[in-house]
Amino acid sequence: MNVVVVESPAKAKTINKYLGPGYKVLASFGHVRDLPAKDGSVLPDQDFEMSWEVDPASQKRMKEIADAVKASDGLFLATDPDREGEAISWHVLDLLRKKKVLGDKPVKRVVFNAITKKAVLDAMADPRDIDIPLVDAYLARRALDYLVGFNLSPVLWRKLPGARSAGRVQSVSLRLVCDRESEIERFVSEEYWNISALLKTPRGDDFEAKLVSADGKRLQGRSVKTGDDANRLKALLEGATYTVDTVEAKPVKRNPGPPFTTSTLQQAASSRMGFGASRTMQVAQRLYEGIDIGGETVGLITYMRTDGVQMAPEAIDAARSAIGDQFGARYVPEKARFYSTKAKNAQEAHEAIRPTDFSRTPDQVKKYLDADQLRLYELVWKRGIASQMASAEIERTTVEILAENKGEKAGLRAVGSVIRFDGFIAAYTDQKEDGEQSEDGDEDGRLPQINAREALAKQKINASQHFTEPPPRYSEASLIKKMEELGIGRPSTYAATLKTLSDREYIIVDKRKLVPHSRGRLVTAFLESFFTKYVEYDFTADLEEKLDRISAGELDWKQVLRDFWKDFFAQIEDTKELRVTNVLDALNEVLAPLVFPTREDGSDPRICQVCGTGNLSLKLGKYGAFVGCSNYPECNFTRQLNSDGAEAEAAALNEPKALGADPHTGEELTLRSGRFGPYIQRGDGKEAKRSSLPKGWKPEDIDHEKALALINLPRDIGKHPESGKMISAGLGRYGPFLLHDGGYANLESIEDVFSIGLNRAVTVIAEKKASPGRGRSSTPAALKELGDHPDGGAITVRDGKYGPYVNWGKVNATIPKAQAPDTVTLDEALVLIAERIAKTGTGSNGKPVKAKKAAAPKKTTKAASADGETKAKAKPKAAAKPKAAAKPKTAAKAKAAPKAKKAES
């Protein structure tokens, strides 16, 4: 019997069926060990010695693997076919050797790009040894991410309170978003006019032609700058006669694009289906690992972390055969198509993402897939098959028209296109990403019959005013595309990097656009000012290239680390003498448009509007940065930095907005803004009562009625009919509530606080008493059933008082904040449950388990996951605050990284 180690239990189950009784397939559940998030995990002074830690959940899995290997004939390491998968195999092998269970048993590494019976059996028949250069590249990347995160993040904590973390790839990706925001702020809109004529042919057909030349000069897209110029040209065309000068019909061929890479799949899923990068990868993972198709579990797509654009020869042959069957012989080109990537530093070590079997059409598998799986599979199938189809044949017609008016001449042009043969378009059409131009430029429709030298009748002249627009904010998809173009990150890191930026609240996703939070802009400005080199795009891309050369065996991984650490450590040391005032001065200049937005009245935006003499400047507080007056405490003006960089309204400028008087006290109600957001205040001085606006309430919507209701909370509803004690409704730290006889009951919404009546309040309190553990019901209803746990018992997704969670018996594991509960898969749930058991030491029956006696699980950071390509082991946790402003260690000390509870890679 041979033992085969894979990463996920779903994959293990599928592969076990393929291999039969002579094999035992076990899952590692991703990484089995990682660098502990503490000092000394990487020691530069000891030639970058790395200390690894196995958490309790992985200890249990490794024991199962070790026990199986001890009784086996040999070991096959079949983790994913990439650098991260190679590293997992290396970790497993290293731990087994330390347990001394291998003896002289043969150990082989096998890789397969698709989970089909043929691919798995072919891989098992052609094993190899572990690729040590690939492992070295992983070690170098992991060490770099650790050294950057655990040295740079504490500098931020000391010099920029409120900042969460920094990371090697994360910070450069954040800079892209912030640089785009700065472009938008600096953008000056320009006026321009478009002029066109609606003309009629002698046959009575209308069409539109655009003005392209006048006064003997060619007009570019924005040549007509003013309304006066537009009116002059419009007058010329109004009285002109029109003659067709030339008609040119030109055949054009349009070729298909290559099959999907990780980046292009994420872009297409975003633009077509609105999927985020993480959601795309979760669905793709399920399609890769296998779906039950009529009693047989089979992988539907190839490995989904790749930057390669080629398909295997046998896949190309299968695609061409399927094209003939599905579309007809004319759609099969004479020769197969071959592609090469344009992305910087692309490794192209694997195939593009394609269906494992092109004859398995979306219609055939529709009944076996859920909605998301079907949509993504259909996208992959269509793009893959289109990549080998014939070119589309398009006839583009260009009509040049001469307009004459009393000796003045102007030229107009009409362009139209007709698809003569749809070719690959029959299967797949490219869809432009937000803010990008379409592949063909103008979206031209079809023109009517137009003949050269014939006269045309004028119907109408249109002159429309336009203004240039700033570049669009990045979406997840367009940011990933830009990262790929620059050579920043790798296919397996894109989604994790974006998730980290969102979790750290460095960016906000607003209508699918990435808006930098003020916190993110501060961090970027700080790094650009004092760590310029390490957020440069070329530097990061060059480092990625060195990691790729390590993979190819061309560079020594420790020498790459030595070269990096020498300069990086010196930069960290230089910040010791950096004073907070120096930081603020630099940030005031770099972020001037954000900190000192232009005022409508033209006054100096750096002078306090409240006292009129103080200078405004960034200030640093416990909870981050804000704008304050230099005359503090005489002038207590403060203003938050808005996440979108726009100037706040009157309330945000700390200029009290009068809302009327409280009829009960006669005191004035005002809307104000402080460091913690907008609030209502009644009266003045120390005795004034204040109440923050509830979540979802906008300052511009606050009127006298709402302000009065809010400031007078808690609201007495009435006396309880049994106890005779008052029931009150109010807003607290954890949301809206009812208070009765010292006990609390949650309300569903803020509106309930102001509208709930006595009868309903009594019912809510009674329900709370009946089920005190969970408010109104002892166990929330299941939102989604995921399947059964390997040890028995159903696993479900539920929504509780503190958010969505995964439930297995008496084990409840919180779902990460950034993940939608309906996207959680069974594999992800198993990992969350295992981590929860390791942390609490109790199983599904509520009784203690042995894992409780093991060492406490390490605090793996998502930051390290993002840049280090850590997979299933990454555990989302709240950002921890450092106990003290620790100083970076010197190179002579044994431990290189300063103390930190949390860091970013």
Short mmCIF file of C-alpha atoms in Angstrom, two decimals, residues 619-838:
data_model
loop_
_atom_site.label_atom_id
_atom_site.label_comp_id
_atom_site.label_asym_id
_atom_site.label_seq_id
_atom_site.Cartn_x
_atom_site.Cartn_y
_atom_site.Cartn_z
CA LYS A 619 -2.46 65.38 13.77
CA LEU A 620 -1.94 61.84 15.02
CA GLY A 621 -4.20 60.35 17.66
CA LYS A 622 -4.81 56.97 19.21
CA TYR A 623 -7.20 56.02 16.43
CA GLY A 624 -5.30 57.47 13.50
CA ALA A 625 -4.82 60.79 11.74
CA PHE A 626 -7.10 63.81 11.61
CA VAL A 627 -6.84 67.51 10.75
CA GLY A 628 -6.53 69.94 13.64
CA CYS A 629 -5.81 73.58 14.40
CA SER A 630 -2.45 74.85 15.70
CA ASN A 631 -4.32 77.04 18.23
CA TYR A 632 -5.52 74.03 20.21
CA PRO A 633 -6.78 74.04 23.00
CA GLU A 634 -8.09 77.59 22.48
CA CYS A 635 -9.53 76.39 19.14
CA ASN A 636 -10.84 72.84 19.20
CA PHE A 637 -11.45 72.53 15.46
CA THR A 638 -10.94 68.96 14.16
CA ARG A 639 -11.89 67.28 10.94
CA GLN A 640 -11.69 63.72 9.77
CA LEU A 641 -9.91 62.77 6.59
CA ASN A 642 -12.60 61.60 4.19
CA SER A 643 -12.02 58.24 2.57
CA ASP A 644 -12.74 59.62 -0.88
CA GLY A 645 -10.69 62.79 -0.46
CA ALA A 646 -13.63 65.14 -1.00
CA GLU A 647 -14.19 68.26 1.05
CA ALA A 648 -16.77 67.65 3.75
CA GLU A 649 -19.97 69.58 4.14
CA ALA A 650 -20.59 72.13 6.86
CA ALA A 651 -20.95 69.50 9.55
CA ALA A 652 -17.67 67.84 8.62
CA LEU A 653 -15.94 71.23 8.77
CA ASN A 654 -16.92 71.37 12.43
CA GLU A 655 -19.12 74.38 11.77
CA PRO A 656 -22.25 73.57 13.84
CA LYS A 657 -25.38 73.31 11.73
CA ALA A 658 -28.41 74.59 13.65
CA LEU A 659 -31.37 72.21 13.57
CA GLY A 660 -33.75 73.97 15.94
CA ALA A 661 -34.46 73.94 19.66
CA ASP A 662 -35.42 71.04 21.91
CA PRO A 663 -39.00 71.93 22.96
CA HIS A 664 -38.49 70.24 26.35
CA THR A 665 -35.30 72.04 27.42
CA GLY A 666 -35.17 75.02 25.07
CA GLU A 667 -31.54 74.20 24.20
CA GLU A 668 -30.28 74.40 20.62
CA LEU A 669 -29.77 71.17 18.64
CA THR A 670 -26.77 71.22 16.30
CA LEU A 671 -25.17 68.82 13.86
CA ARG A 672 -21.39 68.64 14.27
CA SER A 673 -18.44 66.51 13.29
CA GLY A 674 -15.61 65.30 15.48
CA ARG A 675 -12.73 62.91 15.26
CA PHE A 676 -15.10 59.97 15.48
CA GLY A 677 -17.63 61.18 12.94
CA PRO A 678 -20.82 63.28 12.83
CA TYR A 679 -22.97 63.68 15.95
CA ILE A 680 -25.92 65.59 17.39
CA GLN A 681 -25.32 67.99 20.29
CA ARG A 682 -27.86 69.63 22.59
CA GLY A 683 -26.67 72.76 24.37
CA ASP A 684 -23.10 73.94 24.89
CA GLY A 685 -20.26 73.45 27.33
CA LYS A 686 -19.33 70.42 29.40
CA GLU A 687 -22.95 69.64 30.26
CA ALA A 688 -24.01 69.39 26.61
CA LYS A 689 -25.50 66.05 25.62
CA ARG A 690 -24.15 64.33 22.50
CA SER A 691 -25.25 61.37 20.40
CA SER A 692 -23.38 59.90 17.43
CA LEU A 693 -25.30 59.25 14.23
CA PRO A 694 -26.25 55.58 13.88
CA LYS A 695 -24.65 53.55 11.13
CA GLY A 696 -26.37 54.26 7.83
CA TRP A 697 -27.60 57.74 8.80
CA LYS A 698 -26.12 60.43 6.58
CA PRO A 699 -25.49 63.97 7.92
CA GLU A 700 -27.31 65.55 4.98
CA ASP A 701 -30.50 63.62 5.90
CA ILE A 702 -30.65 64.84 9.51
CA ASP A 703 -33.48 67.25 10.26
CA HIS A 704 -34.98 68.61 13.51
CA GLU A 705 -37.28 65.61 13.98
CA LYS A 706 -34.53 63.00 13.63
CA ALA A 707 -32.12 65.00 15.78
CA LEU A 708 -34.72 65.37 18.54
CA ALA A 709 -35.56 61.66 18.49
CA LEU A 710 -31.88 60.69 18.62
CA ILE A 711 -30.79 63.08 21.38
CA ASN A 712 -33.68 62.01 23.65
CA LEU A 713 -32.73 58.33 23.65
CA PRO A 714 -33.25 56.10 25.50
CA ARG A 715 -37.00 56.25 24.78
CA ASP A 716 -39.50 55.07 27.38
CA ILE A 717 -42.02 52.74 25.73
CA GLY A 718 -44.22 51.87 28.69
CA LYS A 719 -44.42 49.76 31.83
CA HIS A 720 -44.27 45.98 31.58
CA PRO A 721 -47.75 44.56 32.36
CA GLU A 722 -46.31 41.90 34.72
CA SER A 723 -43.41 43.60 36.50
CA GLY A 724 -44.73 47.15 36.35
CA LYS A 725 -41.21 48.32 35.44
CA MET A 726 -40.43 50.64 32.55
CA ILE A 727 -39.30 49.27 29.17
CA SER A 728 -36.89 51.55 27.28
CA ALA A 729 -35.43 51.46 23.77
CA GLY A 730 -31.98 52.80 22.96
CA LEU A 731 -28.79 52.53 20.94
CA GLY A 732 -25.71 50.94 22.44
CA ARG A 733 -22.30 49.72 21.55
CA TYR A 734 -23.72 46.55 19.99
CA GLY A 735 -26.67 48.16 18.24
CA PRO A 736 -30.36 48.84 19.04
CA PHE A 737 -31.75 47.29 22.22
CA LEU A 738 -34.60 47.07 24.73
CA LEU A 739 -33.91 47.54 28.43
CA HIS A 740 -36.17 46.10 31.14
CA ASP A 741 -35.42 45.34 34.77
CA GLY A 742 -31.66 45.40 34.16
CA GLY A 743 -31.85 42.99 31.22
CA TYR A 744 -31.31 43.65 27.52
CA ALA A 745 -32.89 42.30 24.34
CA ASN A 746 -31.65 43.08 20.84
CA LEU A 747 -33.79 44.86 18.28
CA GLU A 748 -33.53 44.11 14.57
CA SER A 749 -33.04 47.65 13.27
CA ILE A 750 -32.39 51.22 14.34
CA GLU A 751 -35.87 52.18 13.18
CA ASP A 752 -37.34 49.80 15.78
CA VAL A 753 -35.88 51.98 18.53
CA PHE A 754 -38.15 54.84 17.50
CA SER A 755 -41.23 52.90 16.41
CA ILE A 756 -41.63 49.76 18.55
CA GLY A 757 -44.76 49.68 20.70
CA LEU A 758 -45.43 48.17 24.10
CA ASN A 759 -47.01 44.91 22.90
CA ARG A 760 -44.17 44.09 20.54
CA ALA A 761 -41.57 45.08 23.16
CA VAL A 762 -43.13 42.69 25.71
CA THR A 763 -43.01 39.90 23.09
CA VAL A 764 -39.34 40.53 22.26
CA ILE A 765 -38.41 40.48 25.95
CA ALA A 766 -40.35 37.23 26.46
CA GLU A 767 -38.56 35.62 23.50
CA LYS A 768 -35.23 36.72 24.91
CA LYS A 769 -36.01 35.10 28.27
CA ALA A 770 -37.13 31.92 26.54
CA SER A 771 -33.82 31.57 24.69
CA PRO A 772 -31.19 33.65 26.50
CA GLY A 773 -28.27 32.10 24.66
CA ARG A 774 -29.10 33.54 21.25
CA GLY A 775 -31.67 36.25 21.55
CA ARG A 776 -34.86 35.09 19.91
CA SER A 777 -34.02 31.52 19.04
CA SER A 778 -31.61 29.05 20.57
CA THR A 779 -30.16 28.07 17.20
CA PRO A 780 -30.37 30.28 14.10
CA ALA A 781 -31.73 28.58 11.01
CA ALA A 782 -29.16 27.24 8.57
CA LEU A 783 -28.40 29.59 5.67
CA LYS A 784 -26.65 26.87 3.70
CA GLU A 785 -25.92 23.15 4.11
CA LEU A 786 -22.36 22.29 3.07
CA GLY A 787 -22.28 18.53 3.63
CA ASP A 788 -21.08 16.08 6.28
CA HIS A 789 -17.92 16.25 8.36
CA PRO A 790 -15.46 13.34 7.79
CA ASP A 791 -16.11 12.37 11.45
CA GLY A 792 -19.88 12.52 10.96
CA GLY A 793 -22.44 15.23 11.44
CA ALA A 794 -23.75 17.99 9.18
CA ILE A 795 -21.83 21.21 8.54
CA THR A 796 -23.95 24.31 7.97
CA VAL A 797 -23.57 28.06 7.57
CA ARG A 798 -25.61 30.14 10.03
CA ASP A 799 -26.02 33.79 10.97
CA GLY A 800 -25.72 34.71 14.63
CA LYS A 801 -25.63 37.76 16.86
CA TYR A 802 -22.01 38.48 16.00
CA GLY A 803 -22.18 37.60 12.30
CA PRO A 804 -22.14 34.51 10.06
CA TYR A 805 -20.42 31.34 11.20
CA VAL A 806 -19.88 27.68 10.32
CA ASN A 807 -21.55 25.16 12.64
CA TRP A 808 -20.67 21.49 13.28
CA GLY A 809 -22.39 20.11 16.35
CA LYS A 810 -21.32 22.35 19.21
CA VAL A 811 -18.42 23.86 17.28
CA ASN A 812 -19.04 27.33 15.87
CA ALA A 813 -16.31 28.87 13.72
CA THR A 814 -16.57 32.51 12.64
CA ILE A 815 -16.48 33.18 8.90
CA PRO A 816 -13.90 35.87 7.95
CA LYS A 817 -15.43 39.34 7.72
CA ALA A 818 -14.52 39.87 4.07
CA GLN A 819 -16.06 36.60 2.88
CA ALA A 820 -19.73 36.32 1.94
CA PRO A 821 -21.34 33.42 3.87
CA ASP A 822 -22.94 32.02 0.72
CA THR A 823 -19.50 31.49 -0.87
CA VAL A 824 -18.08 29.25 1.88
CA THR A 825 -17.18 25.77 0.61
CA LEU A 826 -17.04 22.49 2.53
CA ASP A 827 -13.23 22.47 2.38
CA GLU A 828 -13.00 26.00 3.77
CA ALA A 829 -15.48 25.11 6.50
CA LEU A 830 -13.40 22.08 7.52
CA VAL A 831 -10.33 24.29 7.89
CA LEU A 832 -12.25 26.86 9.99
CA ILE A 833 -13.66 24.10 12.22
CA ALA A 834 -10.25 22.49 12.69
CA GLU A 835 -8.75 25.83 13.68
CA ARG A 836 -11.59 26.50 16.11
CA ILE A 837 -11.17 23.09 17.75
CA ALA A 838 -7.43 23.69 18.03
#
